[in-house]
């Protein structure tokens, strides 16, 4: 009897022998343990399978296999040793052209019906509570695990609940979904522009002394998004302490849109920093920053700054000059200065050799820390005699055009 026998094993079934020798799915050593690569690492030894036995001619007619060039059929195959039962091929095909054996008793892993169980109400409420506090997925997962352990212990089910039970131990993907749903439920409207407009109007109604300016994006007239905020207390602190010096810096990746957020801050009489204004821009260009600074200047009539501390940003420097004129002195933040130096030195495309990087950074710090003009000249000469200066024209141009001019 010429037959075709096919076996369909569970995706979480046993690991075949070839997986230990194959390059793609072969084992790898990690922390002293042998682990399989790729999809083979998800095998748990489940014995569930489906065995399909059919007449060879019937299989050819269905397109499951093809005749050989000589017209011969493939000889009868023997069943695999791990099949649920021995297959009596002639008996199965007597009067039937197709026979299927189902052994769907899954073990060692959760099934589809099990994974579709809904979240426990207390667990879901905890996820929504933490989502409203803007907690990340990792933190929510750890807190949910603690809550689930307490709930299981309270109900006396310790040791009886599977660690993969989706009701009490949801995956990070499930937590992320319900976290996102919680965010969407808090939105005032479906679209972001409408939500922001409604939020700003509500804040202005509740706090009439605060200052809000919202400019929505309008590509037709070349208008970018801009949001400027200053409370009454921030305005008072800016007029009180902002005439001597004001710090301005921008942060990135603080919102889901990735817009730069600028923060103005002053130092009070106790030496503590205090935020005095905030604005979010769509593009970090000088015209947009200057527009925000002019608005804050209009709101704070008694604010006449003498010094601005910024990082090494031409856009910020040009914006300050446009908003306040050339009478304002621009100071550079020490931290951002050192950060800019080190990032430039270690960048491979700038060509600074590894053995020169630390020495060049120390020479630059020595120049910046000079306490007199005589000491400054001496340290500059030492810098210009260094191997990094002499061997790299690109470094010389960068230092002379950006820092030593």
Tab-separated table of C-alpha atoms in Angstrom:
chain	number	residue	atom	x	y	z
A	1	UNK	CA	0.000	0.000	0.000
A	2	UNK	CA	1.444	3.357	-1.034
A	3	UNK	CA	0.513	5.965	1.560
A	4	UNK	CA	1.599	9.405	2.732
A	5	UNK	CA	1.946	10.017	6.469
A	6	UNK	CA	2.448	13.527	7.834
A	7	UNK	CA	2.999	14.620	11.432
A	8	UNK	CA	2.106	18.024	12.850
A	9	UNK	CA	3.604	18.635	16.301
A	10	UNK	CA	2.799	21.395	18.781
A	11	UNK	CA	4.967	24.519	18.406
A	12	UNK	CA	5.972	24.010	22.057
A	13	UNK	CA	6.857	20.356	21.436
A	14	UNK	CA	10.073	18.415	21.807
A	15	UNK	CA	13.350	19.687	20.415
A	16	UNK	CA	14.448	17.603	17.399
A	17	UNK	CA	17.944	16.184	17.201
A	18	UNK	CA	18.944	18.344	14.261
A	19	UNK	CA	18.424	21.500	16.337
A	20	UNK	CA	21.532	20.698	18.387
A	21	UNK	CA	23.707	20.469	15.277
A	22	UNK	CA	22.232	23.170	13.048
A	23	UNK	CA	24.000	26.505	12.797
A	24	UNK	CA	20.841	28.612	12.986
A	25	UNK	CA	19.060	26.825	15.828
A	26	UNK	CA	22.083	25.276	17.513
A	27	UNK	CA	22.727	25.648	21.234
A	28	UNK	CA	24.593	28.599	22.733
A	29	UNK	CA	26.348	28.865	26.090
A	30	UNK	CA	24.990	31.561	28.382
A	31	UNK	CA	25.763	31.782	32.108
A	32	UNK	CA	26.960	28.173	32.115
A	33	UNK	CA	23.704	26.832	30.636
A	34	UNK	CA	23.000	25.442	27.185
A	35	UNK	CA	20.237	27.401	25.464
A	36	UNK	CA	18.812	27.019	21.969
A	37	UNK	CA	18.698	29.872	19.494
A	38	UNK	CA	15.608	31.321	17.862
A	39	UNK	CA	12.215	29.618	17.960
A	40	UNK	CA	13.718	26.381	19.316
A	41	UNK	CA	14.278	28.105	22.668
A	42	UNK	CA	10.476	28.181	23.105
A	43	UNK	CA	10.102	24.380	23.032
A	44	UNK	CA	8.770	22.915	26.307
A	45	UNK	CA	8.367	19.219	25.420
A	46	UNK	CA	4.618	19.199	24.728
A	47	UNK	CA	3.512	15.805	23.299
A	48	UNK	CA	0.395	17.062	21.478
A	49	UNK	CA	0.371	16.178	17.772
A	50	UNK	CA	-1.787	15.440	14.729
A	51	UNK	CA	-1.091	12.466	12.466
A	52	UNK	CA	-2.505	12.539	8.926
A	53	UNK	CA	-2.502	9.321	6.829
A	54	UNK	CA	-3.775	9.361	3.249
A	55	UNK	CA	-3.620	7.329	0.070
A	56	UNK	CA	-0.754	8.392	-2.179
A	57	UNK	CA	-2.923	8.932	-5.246
A	58	UNK	CA	-5.410	10.883	-3.166
A	59	UNK	CA	-2.557	13.053	-1.815
A	60	UNK	CA	-1.334	13.722	-5.359
A	61	UNK	CA	-4.818	14.764	-6.444
A	62	UNK	CA	-4.999	17.215	-3.535
A	63	UNK	CA	-1.576	18.635	-4.326
A	64	UNK	CA	0.123	17.416	-1.130
A	65	UNK	CA	2.876	15.666	-3.092
A	66	UNK	CA	4.030	15.047	-6.646
A	67	UNK	CA	4.916	11.988	-8.704
A	68	UNK	CA	8.530	11.232	-9.277
A	69	UNK	CA	9.989	11.660	-12.783
A	70	UNK	CA	10.029	7.877	-13.295
A	71	UNK	CA	6.374	7.669	-12.316
A	72	UNK	CA	7.179	5.662	-9.169
A	73	UNK	CA	5.552	6.411	-5.851
A	74	UNK	CA	7.422	6.932	-2.627
A	75	UNK	CA	7.395	3.693	-0.592
A	76	UNK	CA	5.409	3.386	2.582
A	77	UNK	CA	6.796	5.355	5.536
A	78	UNK	CA	6.915	3.930	8.998
A	79	UNK	CA	5.339	5.899	11.840
A	80	UNK	CA	7.586	7.987	14.096
A	81	UNK	CA	8.502	6.377	17.438
A	82	UNK	CA	6.853	9.204	19.425
A	83	UNK	CA	3.428	8.935	17.760
A	84	UNK	CA	0.463	8.403	20.143
A	85	UNK	CA	-0.183	4.855	18.860
A	86	UNK	CA	0.994	2.439	16.209
A	87	UNK	CA	-0.679	3.141	12.859
A	88	UNK	CA	-2.190	0.120	11.063
A	89	UNK	CA	-1.985	1.570	7.551
A	90	UNK	CA	-3.994	-1.091	5.583
A	91	UNK	CA	-6.786	-1.066	8.182
A	92	UNK	CA	-6.994	2.737	8.157
A	93	UNK	CA	-7.265	2.965	4.382
A	94	UNK	CA	-9.783	0.179	3.881
A	95	UNK	CA	-12.684	2.070	2.351
A	96	UNK	CA	-11.216	5.474	3.327
A	97	UNK	CA	-8.694	7.631	1.571
A	98	UNK	CA	-7.888	9.919	4.537
A	99	UNK	CA	-7.502	9.290	8.247
A	100	UNK	CA	-6.494	11.771	10.991
A	101	UNK	CA	-5.422	10.972	14.563
A	102	UNK	CA	-5.734	13.838	17.048
A	103	UNK	CA	-3.750	13.830	20.280
A	104	UNK	CA	-4.373	17.371	21.552
A	105	UNK	CA	-3.548	16.919	25.210
A	106	UNK	CA	-1.218	19.896	25.652
A	107	UNK	CA	1.217	19.886	28.553
A	108	UNK	CA	4.065	22.047	29.847
A	109	UNK	CA	2.601	25.307	28.465
A	110	UNK	CA	-0.643	27.358	28.588
A	111	UNK	CA	-3.240	26.853	25.864
A	112	UNK	CA	-5.112	29.467	23.835
A	113	UNK	CA	-8.247	29.297	25.962
A	114	UNK	CA	-6.137	29.694	29.087
A	115	UNK	CA	-4.287	32.726	27.671
A	116	UNK	CA	-7.579	34.420	26.771
A	117	UNK	CA	-8.701	34.618	30.398
A	118	UNK	CA	-9.474	38.261	31.304
A	119	UNK	CA	-7.425	40.296	33.757
A	120	UNK	CA	-8.437	40.217	37.381
A	121	UNK	CA	-10.418	43.359	38.270
A	122	UNK	CA	-8.033	44.346	41.059
A	123	UNK	CA	-5.009	43.889	38.780
A	124	UNK	CA	-6.559	45.979	36.029
A	125	UNK	CA	-7.490	48.731	38.512
A	126	UNK	CA	-3.873	48.776	39.755
A	127	UNK	CA	-2.543	49.127	36.201
A	128	UNK	CA	-4.910	52.040	35.507
A	129	UNK	CA	-3.970	53.711	38.796
A	130	UNK	CA	-0.244	53.527	38.076
A	131	UNK	CA	-0.800	54.597	34.464
A	132	UNK	CA	-2.471	57.793	35.689
A	133	UNK	CA	0.716	58.462	37.652
A	134	UNK	CA	2.714	58.052	34.409
A	135	UNK	CA	4.576	54.957	35.647
A	136	UNK	CA	6.512	52.958	33.063
A	137	UNK	CA	5.722	49.378	32.070
A	138	UNK	CA	8.604	47.825	34.049
A	139	UNK	CA	7.518	49.498	37.282
A	140	UNK	CA	3.862	48.588	36.725
A	141	UNK	CA	4.829	44.942	36.116
A	142	UNK	CA	6.746	44.767	39.404
A	143	UNK	CA	3.882	46.367	41.338
A	144	UNK	CA	1.304	44.072	39.717
A	145	UNK	CA	3.393	41.046	40.675
A	146	UNK	CA	3.387	42.168	44.326
A	147	UNK	CA	-0.364	42.791	44.248
A	148	UNK	CA	-1.090	39.421	42.614
A	149	UNK	CA	0.983	37.577	45.222
A	150	UNK	CA	-0.963	39.323	47.978
A	151	UNK	CA	-4.328	38.531	46.334
A	152	UNK	CA	-3.417	34.868	45.866
A	153	UNK	CA	-2.244	34.572	49.468
A	154	UNK	CA	-5.410	36.278	50.710
A	155	UNK	CA	-7.591	33.772	48.852
A	156	UNK	CA	-5.530	30.819	50.059
A	157	UNK	CA	-4.443	29.830	46.547
A	158	UNK	CA	-0.683	29.770	47.125
A	159	UNK	CA	0.919	27.081	44.976
A	160	UNK	CA	-2.297	26.559	43.019
A	161	UNK	CA	-2.005	29.467	40.558
A	162	UNK	CA	0.231	28.984	37.544
A	163	UNK	CA	2.958	31.686	37.205
A	164	UNK	CA	1.832	32.163	33.595
A	165	UNK	CA	-1.803	32.756	34.581
A	166	UNK	CA	-2.770	35.882	32.556
A	167	UNK	CA	-5.378	36.900	35.132
A	168	UNK	CA	-2.776	37.665	37.799
A	169	UNK	CA	0.542	37.762	35.939
A	170	UNK	CA	-0.030	39.663	32.668
A	171	UNK	CA	2.770	40.057	30.152
A	172	UNK	CA	4.377	43.434	29.520
A	173	UNK	CA	2.539	43.618	26.200
A	174	UNK	CA	-0.801	43.325	28.036
A	175	UNK	CA	0.249	45.915	30.618
A	176	UNK	CA	1.335	48.291	27.852
A	177	UNK	CA	-2.070	47.878	26.164
A	178	UNK	CA	-4.060	48.707	29.291
A	179	UNK	CA	-1.670	51.549	30.133
A	180	UNK	CA	-2.327	53.016	26.694
A	181	UNK	CA	-6.093	52.571	27.147
A	182	UNK	CA	-5.889	54.463	30.438
A	183	UNK	CA	-4.119	57.344	28.698
A	184	UNK	CA	-6.712	57.456	25.941
A	185	UNK	CA	-9.528	57.513	28.513
A	186	UNK	CA	-8.040	60.644	30.092
A	187	UNK	CA	-7.899	62.570	26.816
A	188	UNK	CA	-10.313	65.401	26.382
A	189	UNK	CA	-10.795	64.745	22.668
A	190	UNK	CA	-9.821	62.292	19.969
A	191	UNK	CA	-7.230	64.520	18.283
A	192	UNK	CA	-4.159	65.993	19.994
A	193	UNK	CA	-4.681	69.563	18.764
A	194	UNK	CA	-8.214	69.623	20.117
A	195	UNK	CA	-7.140	68.105	23.436
A	196	UNK	CA	-4.344	70.642	23.917
A	197	UNK	CA	-6.632	73.550	23.041
A	198	UNK	CA	-9.295	72.401	25.500
A	199	UNK	CA	-6.693	71.827	28.220
A	200	UNK	CA	-5.180	75.315	27.813
A	201	UNK	CA	-8.610	76.970	27.843
A	202	UNK	CA	-9.543	75.079	31.020
A	203	UNK	CA	-6.297	76.106	32.743
A	204	UNK	CA	-6.817	79.749	31.804
A	205	UNK	CA	-10.337	79.615	33.174
A	206	UNK	CA	-9.243	78.069	36.480
A	207	UNK	CA	-6.158	80.291	36.937
A	208	UNK	CA	-6.724	83.659	35.271
A	209	UNK	CA	-3.475	85.111	36.693
A	210	UNK	CA	-1.334	82.512	34.915
A	211	UNK	CA	-0.100	83.101	31.377
A	212	UNK	CA	-0.655	80.564	28.583
A	213	UNK	CA	0.138	80.958	24.894
A	214	UNK	CA	-0.776	78.216	22.415
A	215	UNK	CA	0.147	78.361	18.751
A	216	UNK	CA	-0.939	75.342	16.725
A	217	UNK	CA	0.910	74.084	13.674
A	218	UNK	CA	-0.295	75.449	10.342
A	219	UNK	CA	1.901	74.336	7.419
A	220	UNK	CA	-0.089	76.498	4.975
A	221	UNK	CA	1.372	79.692	6.471
A	222	UNK	CA	4.606	78.153	7.775
A	223	UNK	CA	3.526	78.251	11.431
A	224	UNK	CA	5.026	75.756	13.896
A	225	UNK	CA	3.673	74.491	17.196
A	226	UNK	CA	4.540	76.605	20.260
A	227	UNK	CA	3.304	76.412	23.843
A	228	UNK	CA	4.510	78.947	26.453
A	229	UNK	CA	3.517	78.700	30.138
A	230	UNK	CA	4.234	80.945	33.131
A	231	UNK	CA	2.351	80.969	36.435
A	232	UNK	CA	1.874	84.061	38.579
A	233	UNK	CA	4.407	82.794	41.147
A	234	UNK	CA	6.960	82.090	38.428
A	235	UNK	CA	6.456	85.605	37.071
A	236	UNK	CA	7.049	87.092	40.536
A	237	UNK	CA	10.241	85.058	41.010
A	238	UNK	CA	11.540	86.006	37.571
A	239	UNK	CA	11.093	89.726	38.234
A	240	UNK	CA	12.667	89.344	41.683
A	241	UNK	CA	15.754	87.242	40.863
A	242	UNK	CA	15.971	87.193	37.063
A	243	UNK	CA	17.706	90.509	36.497
A	244	UNK	CA	21.128	89.175	37.492
A	245	UNK	CA	21.250	85.854	35.637
A	246	UNK	CA	18.845	83.397	34.025
A	247	UNK	CA	19.573	79.828	32.975
A	248	UNK	CA	18.001	78.287	29.883
A	249	UNK	CA	18.241	74.695	28.779
A	250	UNK	CA	16.221	72.267	26.684
A	251	UNK	CA	15.345	68.635	27.302
A	252	UNK	CA	14.511	65.941	24.782
A	253	UNK	CA	12.340	62.793	24.733
A	254	UNK	CA	10.196	63.996	27.634
A	255	UNK	CA	6.983	63.723	25.587
A	256	UNK	CA	5.629	61.144	23.155
A	257	UNK	CA	6.030	63.665	20.311
A	258	UNK	CA	9.742	64.271	20.977
A	259	UNK	CA	9.428	68.087	20.956
A	260	UNK	CA	12.187	70.072	22.751
A	261	UNK	CA	11.017	71.557	26.070
A	262	UNK	CA	12.842	74.681	27.263
A	263	UNK	CA	13.018	75.678	30.908
A	264	UNK	CA	14.031	79.087	32.277
A	265	UNK	CA	15.339	79.081	35.849
A	266	UNK	CA	16.790	81.519	38.378
A	267	UNK	CA	18.689	81.178	41.664
A	268	UNK	CA	16.930	82.551	44.749
A	269	UNK	CA	18.522	84.096	47.862
A	270	UNK	CA	18.996	80.634	49.393
A	271	UNK	CA	21.007	79.388	46.424
A	272	UNK	CA	18.213	77.146	45.172
A	273	UNK	CA	17.157	76.929	41.545
A	274	UNK	CA	13.586	77.902	40.709
A	275	UNK	CA	11.795	77.396	37.356
A	276	UNK	CA	10.286	80.652	36.111
A	277	UNK	CA	8.899	79.737	32.663
A	278	UNK	CA	8.516	76.803	30.279
A	279	UNK	CA	7.914	76.519	26.571
A	280	UNK	CA	7.672	73.651	24.076
A	281	UNK	CA	8.708	74.193	20.458
A	282	UNK	CA	8.363	72.077	17.367
A	283	UNK	CA	11.771	73.070	15.990
A	284	UNK	CA	14.752	74.318	17.935
A	285	UNK	CA	15.514	77.321	15.747
A	286	UNK	CA	16.402	80.853	16.798
A	287	UNK	CA	13.195	82.483	15.528
A	288	UNK	CA	10.881	80.194	17.518
A	289	UNK	CA	12.970	80.505	20.705
A	290	UNK	CA	13.086	84.291	20.303
A	291	UNK	CA	9.286	84.383	19.896
A	292	UNK	CA	8.868	82.538	23.209
A	293	UNK	CA	11.361	84.799	25.017
A	294	UNK	CA	9.613	87.941	23.745
A	295	UNK	CA	6.289	86.648	25.090
A	296	UNK	CA	7.802	85.995	28.524
A	297	UNK	CA	9.375	89.461	28.456
A	298	UNK	CA	5.955	91.012	27.722
A	299	UNK	CA	4.415	89.135	30.646
A	300	UNK	CA	7.232	90.155	33.051
A	301	UNK	CA	7.490	93.908	32.608
A	302	UNK	CA	10.207	94.394	35.274
A	303	UNK	CA	12.510	91.720	33.876
A	304	UNK	CA	15.758	93.054	32.402
A	305	UNK	CA	18.361	90.250	32.468
A	306	UNK	CA	22.076	91.060	32.388
A	307	UNK	CA	23.353	87.489	31.954
A	308	UNK	CA	22.038	84.334	30.314
A	309	UNK	CA	23.608	80.936	30.986
A	310	UNK	CA	23.128	78.415	28.156
A	311	UNK	CA	24.902	75.467	26.597
A	312	UNK	CA	26.896	75.845	23.400
A	313	UNK	CA	23.893	76.380	21.109
A	314	UNK	CA	23.985	78.975	18.340
A	315	UNK	CA	20.194	78.915	18.063
A	316	UNK	CA	19.826	79.900	21.728
A	317	UNK	CA	22.530	82.578	21.515
A	318	UNK	CA	20.959	84.175	18.421
A	319	UNK	CA	17.493	84.039	19.992
A	320	UNK	CA	18.705	85.850	23.134
A	321	UNK	CA	20.381	88.534	21.022
A	322	UNK	CA	17.172	88.990	18.997
A	323	UNK	CA	14.927	89.213	22.058
A	324	UNK	CA	17.117	91.354	24.375
A	325	UNK	CA	19.721	92.976	22.152
A	326	UNK	CA	23.484	92.836	22.448
A	327	UNK	CA	23.521	94.143	26.028
A	328	UNK	CA	22.961	90.703	27.524
A	329	UNK	CA	26.096	88.698	28.304
A	330	UNK	CA	25.961	85.012	27.405
A	331	UNK	CA	27.660	82.578	29.790
A	332	UNK	CA	28.363	78.929	29.040
A	333	UNK	CA	27.421	76.176	31.455
A	334	UNK	CA	30.514	74.290	32.693
A	335	UNK	CA	28.808	70.909	32.525
A	336	UNK	CA	27.638	71.329	28.940
A	337	UNK	CA	31.037	72.726	27.939
A	338	UNK	CA	32.882	69.682	29.276
A	339	UNK	CA	30.254	67.397	27.766
A	340	UNK	CA	30.656	68.997	24.339
A	341	UNK	CA	34.455	68.663	24.521
A	342	UNK	CA	34.424	65.016	25.513
A	343	UNK	CA	31.813	64.029	22.933
A	344	UNK	CA	33.841	65.685	20.183
A	345	UNK	CA	37.128	64.110	21.316
A	346	UNK	CA	35.857	60.519	21.469
A	347	UNK	CA	33.871	60.721	18.203
A	348	UNK	CA	35.705	58.490	15.750
A	349	UNK	CA	35.061	60.661	12.693
A	350	UNK	CA	37.047	63.545	14.254
A	351	UNK	CA	40.239	61.527	14.083
A	352	UNK	CA	41.599	62.030	17.624
A	353	UNK	CA	43.782	59.040	18.433
A	354	UNK	CA	42.795	57.081	21.528
A	355	UNK	CA	46.138	57.654	23.257
A	356	UNK	CA	45.703	61.455	22.852
A	357	UNK	CA	42.071	61.788	23.986
A	358	UNK	CA	42.540	61.991	27.771
A	359	UNK	CA	45.508	64.367	27.508
A	360	UNK	CA	43.679	66.709	25.121
A	361	UNK	CA	40.675	66.824	27.456
A	362	UNK	CA	42.895	67.646	30.439
A	363	UNK	CA	44.680	70.402	28.483
A	364	UNK	CA	41.345	71.991	27.560
A	365	UNK	CA	40.180	71.885	31.179
A	366	UNK	CA	43.442	73.501	32.270
A	367	UNK	CA	42.909	76.362	29.800
A	368	UNK	CA	39.349	76.905	31.041
A	369	UNK	CA	40.472	76.917	34.718
A	370	UNK	CA	43.189	79.557	34.231
A	371	UNK	CA	42.910	82.332	36.865
A	372	UNK	CA	44.982	85.019	35.103
A	373	UNK	CA	45.941	86.126	31.599
A	374	UNK	CA	49.552	85.033	32.172
A	375	UNK	CA	48.419	81.587	33.239
A	376	UNK	CA	46.008	81.453	30.293
A	377	UNK	CA	48.783	82.217	27.777
A	378	UNK	CA	51.059	79.602	29.314
A	379	UNK	CA	48.385	76.887	29.169
A	380	UNK	CA	47.407	77.819	25.632
A	381	UNK	CA	51.016	77.374	24.507
A	382	UNK	CA	51.096	73.983	26.230
A	383	UNK	CA	47.887	72.987	24.422
A	384	UNK	CA	49.283	74.008	21.040
A	385	UNK	CA	52.409	71.908	21.638
A	386	UNK	CA	50.373	68.772	22.331
A	387	UNK	CA	50.466	65.852	19.810
A	388	UNK	CA	46.689	66.006	19.300
A	389	UNK	CA	46.918	69.676	18.238
A	390	UNK	CA	49.891	69.223	15.926
A	391	UNK	CA	48.755	66.028	14.224
A	392	UNK	CA	45.097	66.871	13.610
A	393	UNK	CA	44.113	69.953	11.513
A	394	UNK	CA	40.438	69.233	12.113
A	395	UNK	CA	40.888	69.575	15.876
A	396	UNK	CA	42.829	72.808	15.435
A	397	UNK	CA	40.083	74.331	13.282
A	398	UNK	CA	37.332	73.235	15.694
A	399	UNK	CA	39.069	74.699	18.742
A	400	UNK	CA	40.077	77.978	17.080
A	401	UNK	CA	36.668	78.598	15.465
A	402	UNK	CA	34.413	77.479	18.334
A	403	UNK	CA	36.269	77.869	21.624
A	404	UNK	CA	39.432	79.968	21.345
A	405	UNK	CA	38.166	82.836	19.219
